[in-house]
Short mmCIF file of C-alpha atoms in Angstrom, two decimals:
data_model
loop_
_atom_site.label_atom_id
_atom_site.label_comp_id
_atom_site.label_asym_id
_atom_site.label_seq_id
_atom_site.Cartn_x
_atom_site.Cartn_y
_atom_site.Cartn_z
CA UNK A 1 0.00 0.00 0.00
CA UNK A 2 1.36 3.74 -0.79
CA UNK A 3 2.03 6.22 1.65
CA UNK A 4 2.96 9.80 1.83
CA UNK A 5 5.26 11.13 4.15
CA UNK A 6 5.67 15.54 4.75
CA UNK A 7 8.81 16.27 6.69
CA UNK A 8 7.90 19.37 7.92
CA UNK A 9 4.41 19.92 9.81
CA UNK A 10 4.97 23.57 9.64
CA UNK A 11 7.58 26.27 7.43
CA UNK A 12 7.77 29.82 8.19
CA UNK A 13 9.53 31.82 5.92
CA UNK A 14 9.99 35.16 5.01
CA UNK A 15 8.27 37.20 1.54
CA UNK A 16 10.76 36.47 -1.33
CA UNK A 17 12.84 34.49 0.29
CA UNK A 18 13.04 30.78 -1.80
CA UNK A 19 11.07 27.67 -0.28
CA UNK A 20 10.83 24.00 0.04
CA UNK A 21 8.56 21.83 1.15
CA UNK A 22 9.65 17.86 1.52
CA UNK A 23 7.22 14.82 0.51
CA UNK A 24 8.63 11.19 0.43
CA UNK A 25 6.17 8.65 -1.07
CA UNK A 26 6.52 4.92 -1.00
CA UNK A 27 5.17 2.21 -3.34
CA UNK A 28 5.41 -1.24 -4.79
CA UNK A 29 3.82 0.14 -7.79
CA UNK A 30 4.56 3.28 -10.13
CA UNK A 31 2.54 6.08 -8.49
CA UNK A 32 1.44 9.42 -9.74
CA UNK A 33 2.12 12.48 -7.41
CA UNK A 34 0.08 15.69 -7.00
CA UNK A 35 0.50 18.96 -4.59
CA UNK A 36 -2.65 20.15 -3.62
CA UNK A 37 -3.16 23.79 -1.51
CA UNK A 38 -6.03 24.40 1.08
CA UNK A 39 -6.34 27.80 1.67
CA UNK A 40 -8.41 28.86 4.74
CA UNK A 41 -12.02 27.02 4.51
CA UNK A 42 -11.66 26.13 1.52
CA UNK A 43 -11.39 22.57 -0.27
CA UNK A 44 -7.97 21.84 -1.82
CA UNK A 45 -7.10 23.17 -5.33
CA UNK A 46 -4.20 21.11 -7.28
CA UNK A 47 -0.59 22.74 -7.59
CA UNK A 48 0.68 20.23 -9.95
CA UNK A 49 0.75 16.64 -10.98
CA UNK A 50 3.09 14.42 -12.43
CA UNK A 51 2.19 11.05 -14.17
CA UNK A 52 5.09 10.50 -16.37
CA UNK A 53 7.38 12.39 -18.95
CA UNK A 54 10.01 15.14 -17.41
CA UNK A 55 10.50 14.75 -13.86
CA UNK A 56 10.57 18.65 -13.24
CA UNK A 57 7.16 19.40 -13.36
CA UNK A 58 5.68 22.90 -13.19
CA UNK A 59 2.17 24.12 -11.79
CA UNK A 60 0.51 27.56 -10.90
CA UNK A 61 1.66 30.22 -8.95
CA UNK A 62 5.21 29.72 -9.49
CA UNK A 63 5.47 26.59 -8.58
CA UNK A 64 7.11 23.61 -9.12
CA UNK A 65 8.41 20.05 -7.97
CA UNK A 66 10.86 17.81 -8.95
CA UNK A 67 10.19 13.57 -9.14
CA UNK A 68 13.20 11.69 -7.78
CA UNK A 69 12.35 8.39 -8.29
CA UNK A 70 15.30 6.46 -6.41
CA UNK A 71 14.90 9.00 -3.39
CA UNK A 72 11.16 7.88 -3.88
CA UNK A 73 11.05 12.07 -3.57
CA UNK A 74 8.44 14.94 -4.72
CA UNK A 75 9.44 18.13 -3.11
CA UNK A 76 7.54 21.06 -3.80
CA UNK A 77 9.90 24.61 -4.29
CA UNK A 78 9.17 28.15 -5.92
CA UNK A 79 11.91 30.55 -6.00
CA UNK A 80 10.52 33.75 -4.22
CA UNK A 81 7.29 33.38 -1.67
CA UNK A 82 4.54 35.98 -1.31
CA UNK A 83 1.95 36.13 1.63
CA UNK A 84 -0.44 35.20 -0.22
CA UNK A 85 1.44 31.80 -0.51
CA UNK A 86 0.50 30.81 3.32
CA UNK A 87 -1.37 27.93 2.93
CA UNK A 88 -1.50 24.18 4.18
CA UNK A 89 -0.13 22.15 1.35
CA UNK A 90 -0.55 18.50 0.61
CA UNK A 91 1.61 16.09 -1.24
CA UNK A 92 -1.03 13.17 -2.26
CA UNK A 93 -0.07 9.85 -4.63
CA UNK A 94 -2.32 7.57 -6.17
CA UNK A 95 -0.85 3.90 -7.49
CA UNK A 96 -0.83 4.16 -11.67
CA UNK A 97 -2.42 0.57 -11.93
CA UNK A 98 -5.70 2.76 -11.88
CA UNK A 99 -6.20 2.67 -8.43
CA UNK A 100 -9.24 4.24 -6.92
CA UNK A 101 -8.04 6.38 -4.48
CA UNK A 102 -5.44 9.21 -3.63
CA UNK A 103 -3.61 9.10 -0.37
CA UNK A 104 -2.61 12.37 1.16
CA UNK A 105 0.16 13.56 3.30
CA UNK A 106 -0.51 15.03 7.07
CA UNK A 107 0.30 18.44 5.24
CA UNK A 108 3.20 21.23 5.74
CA UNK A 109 1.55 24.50 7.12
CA UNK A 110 3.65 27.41 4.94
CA UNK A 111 3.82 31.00 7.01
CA UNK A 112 5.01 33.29 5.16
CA UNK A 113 6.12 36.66 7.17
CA UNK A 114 6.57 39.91 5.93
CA UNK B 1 -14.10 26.48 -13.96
CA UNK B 2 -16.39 24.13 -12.68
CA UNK B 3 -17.13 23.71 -9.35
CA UNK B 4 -18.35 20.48 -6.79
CA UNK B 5 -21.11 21.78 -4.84
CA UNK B 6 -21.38 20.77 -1.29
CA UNK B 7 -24.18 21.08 1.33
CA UNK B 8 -24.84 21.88 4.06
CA UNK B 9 -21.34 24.29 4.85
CA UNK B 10 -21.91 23.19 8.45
CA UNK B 11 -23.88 20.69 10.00
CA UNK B 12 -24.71 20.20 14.07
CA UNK B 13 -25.94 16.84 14.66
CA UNK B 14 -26.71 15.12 18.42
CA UNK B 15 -24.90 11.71 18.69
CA UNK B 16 -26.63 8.69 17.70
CA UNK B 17 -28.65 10.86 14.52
CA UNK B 18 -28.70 9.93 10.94
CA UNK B 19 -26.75 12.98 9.17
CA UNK B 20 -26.45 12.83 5.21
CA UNK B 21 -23.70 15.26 3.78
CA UNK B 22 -24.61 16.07 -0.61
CA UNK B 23 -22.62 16.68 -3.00
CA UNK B 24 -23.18 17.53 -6.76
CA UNK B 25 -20.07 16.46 -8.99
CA UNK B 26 -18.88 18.54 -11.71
CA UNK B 27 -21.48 17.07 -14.66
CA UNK B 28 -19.49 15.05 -16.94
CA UNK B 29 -17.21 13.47 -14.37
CA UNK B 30 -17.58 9.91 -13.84
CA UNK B 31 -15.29 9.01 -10.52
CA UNK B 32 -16.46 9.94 -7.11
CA UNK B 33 -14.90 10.36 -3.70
CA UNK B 34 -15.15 11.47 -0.10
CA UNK B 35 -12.60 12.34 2.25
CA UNK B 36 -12.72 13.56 5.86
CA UNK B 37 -10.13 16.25 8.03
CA UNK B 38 -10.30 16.07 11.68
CA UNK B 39 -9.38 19.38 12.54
CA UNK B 40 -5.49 19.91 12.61
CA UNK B 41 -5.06 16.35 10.89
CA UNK B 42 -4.09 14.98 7.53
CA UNK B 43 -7.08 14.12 4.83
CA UNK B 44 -8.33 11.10 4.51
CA UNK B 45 -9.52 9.37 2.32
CA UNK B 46 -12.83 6.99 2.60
CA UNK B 47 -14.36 6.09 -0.26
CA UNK B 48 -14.42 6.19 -4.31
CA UNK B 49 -17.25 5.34 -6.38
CA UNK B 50 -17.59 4.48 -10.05
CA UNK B 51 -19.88 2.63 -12.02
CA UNK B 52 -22.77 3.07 -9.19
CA UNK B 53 -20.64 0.98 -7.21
CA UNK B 54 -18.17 1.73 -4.68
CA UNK B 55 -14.79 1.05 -6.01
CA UNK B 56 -12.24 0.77 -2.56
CA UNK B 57 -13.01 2.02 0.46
CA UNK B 58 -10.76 3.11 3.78
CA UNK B 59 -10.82 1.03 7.08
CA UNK B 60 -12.42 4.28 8.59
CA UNK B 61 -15.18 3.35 5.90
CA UNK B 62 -17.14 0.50 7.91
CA UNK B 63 -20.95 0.00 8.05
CA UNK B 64 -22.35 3.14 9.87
CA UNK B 65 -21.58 4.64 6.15
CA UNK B 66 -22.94 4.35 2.91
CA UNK B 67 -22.75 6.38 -0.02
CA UNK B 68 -25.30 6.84 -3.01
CA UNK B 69 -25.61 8.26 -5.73
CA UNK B 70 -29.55 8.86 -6.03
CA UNK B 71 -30.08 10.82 -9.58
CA UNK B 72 -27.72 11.99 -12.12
CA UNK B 73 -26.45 14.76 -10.10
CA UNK B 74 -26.04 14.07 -6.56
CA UNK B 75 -23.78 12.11 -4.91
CA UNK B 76 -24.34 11.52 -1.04
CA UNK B 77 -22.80 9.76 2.63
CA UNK B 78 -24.98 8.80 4.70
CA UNK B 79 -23.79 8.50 8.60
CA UNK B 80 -26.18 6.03 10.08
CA UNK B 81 -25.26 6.81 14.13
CA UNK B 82 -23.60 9.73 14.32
CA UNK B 83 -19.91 9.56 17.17
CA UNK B 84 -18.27 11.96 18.94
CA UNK B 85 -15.13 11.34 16.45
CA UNK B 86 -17.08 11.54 13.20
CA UNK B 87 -16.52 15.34 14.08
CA UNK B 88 -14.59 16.54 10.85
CA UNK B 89 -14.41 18.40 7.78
CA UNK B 90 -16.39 16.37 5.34
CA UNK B 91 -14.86 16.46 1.20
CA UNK B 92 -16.12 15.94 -1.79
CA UNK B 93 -13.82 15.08 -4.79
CA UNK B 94 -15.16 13.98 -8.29
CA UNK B 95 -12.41 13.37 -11.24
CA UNK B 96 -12.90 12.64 -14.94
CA UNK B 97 -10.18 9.87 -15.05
CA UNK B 98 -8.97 7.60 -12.81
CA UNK B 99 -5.22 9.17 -12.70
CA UNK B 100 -6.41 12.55 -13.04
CA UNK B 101 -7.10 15.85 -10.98
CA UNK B 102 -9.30 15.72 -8.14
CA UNK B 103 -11.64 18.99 -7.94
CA UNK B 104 -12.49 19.11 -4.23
CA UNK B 105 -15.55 20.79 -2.87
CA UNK B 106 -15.54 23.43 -0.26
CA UNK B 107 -16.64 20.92 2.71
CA UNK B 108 -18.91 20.24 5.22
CA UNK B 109 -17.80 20.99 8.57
CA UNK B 110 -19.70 18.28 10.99
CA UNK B 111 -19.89 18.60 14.66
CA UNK B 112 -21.25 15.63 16.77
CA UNK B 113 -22.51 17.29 20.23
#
């Protein structure tokens, strides 16, 4: 069975500076990986996605992630951070033998401070 | 962009009641899910449906729930006897394909007094 592992529960960080946030995944299967974003109470919106192709994969509002597939890695990064960036955000991975559900991280809490 | 439509936004229930959360899929999607936050916890998932059937389902998933989808539109989850620790943000996800994009609704927030 997958499983989705964020490293960091929360990330402050300042306005423009540059900003990771760590996902591990495991699977016996080839997986597809996803970022989602909750804003406050609000459902999640996707970041990105990757199924297949180029490993760097790039989604909206700057962002993008990169698919390591021996470090069984998906970390999220943009560059420069706004405040409008604070967010919970959610690595997720669902198994590419078409299975039926997506399994999401416990989430990384991004504060970004003026 | 189209939207999943959830209702009610909030829902106060006593323990032990029947509650039924709805949701209305975006139209021409075809897979079906809910998934539940307990506040300051991950999401998670319990339950995809397909093909008027449900297609897996999570150990939280057991036999106080059921889902349906009654018409062509709605798609619902029925708690039978409402717990304490059913207290939790209540999602709605519908996707076109299988490996694709979830669209998420904006939740139900359920509180079990």
């Amino acid at each position: 069975a997958q499983s989705v592992t964020q490293l960091d529960s929360q990330v402050p960080v300042f306005e423009e500076a540059p900003v990771e946030l760590r996902c591990n995944y495991s699977s016996s299967v080839s997986v597809y990986l996803f970022w989602y974003v909750q804003y406050p109470n609000q459902g999640l919106q996707l970041l990105l996605k990757y199924l297949s192709g180029s490993t760097l994969v790039k989604g909206i509002n700057g962002f993008e992630a990169e698919f390591n597939k021996s470090q069984t890695s998906f970390h999220l990064r943009k560059p420069s951070v706004h405040i409008s960036d604070t967010a919970e955000y959610f690595c997720a991975v669902s198994e590419g033998t078409g299975g039926f559900k997506t399994i999401f991280g416990a989430g990384t809490r991004l504060f970004v401070k003026a | 962009e189209p939207e999943v439509t959830q209702t009610p936004s909030h829902q106060v229930t006593q323990m032990g009641q029947e509650v039924i959360l709805r949701c209305v899929p975006i139209s021409n999607h075809l897979y079906f899910y809910w998934y539940r936050q307990i506040l300051g916890q991950k999401v998670e998932f319990l339950v995809s449906f397909y093909n008027n059937e449900i297609s897996e389902k999570s150990e939280i998933f057991d036999d106080q729930f059921s889902v349906e989808r009654p018409d062509g539109s709605n798609f619902t989850l029925k708690i039978r006897s409402t717990k304490l620790e059913d207290s939790a943000m209540y999602f709605c996800a519908s996707s076109d394909r299988v490996e694709e994009k979830l669209f998420f609704g904006s939740g139900t927030q359920l509180s079990v007094l």
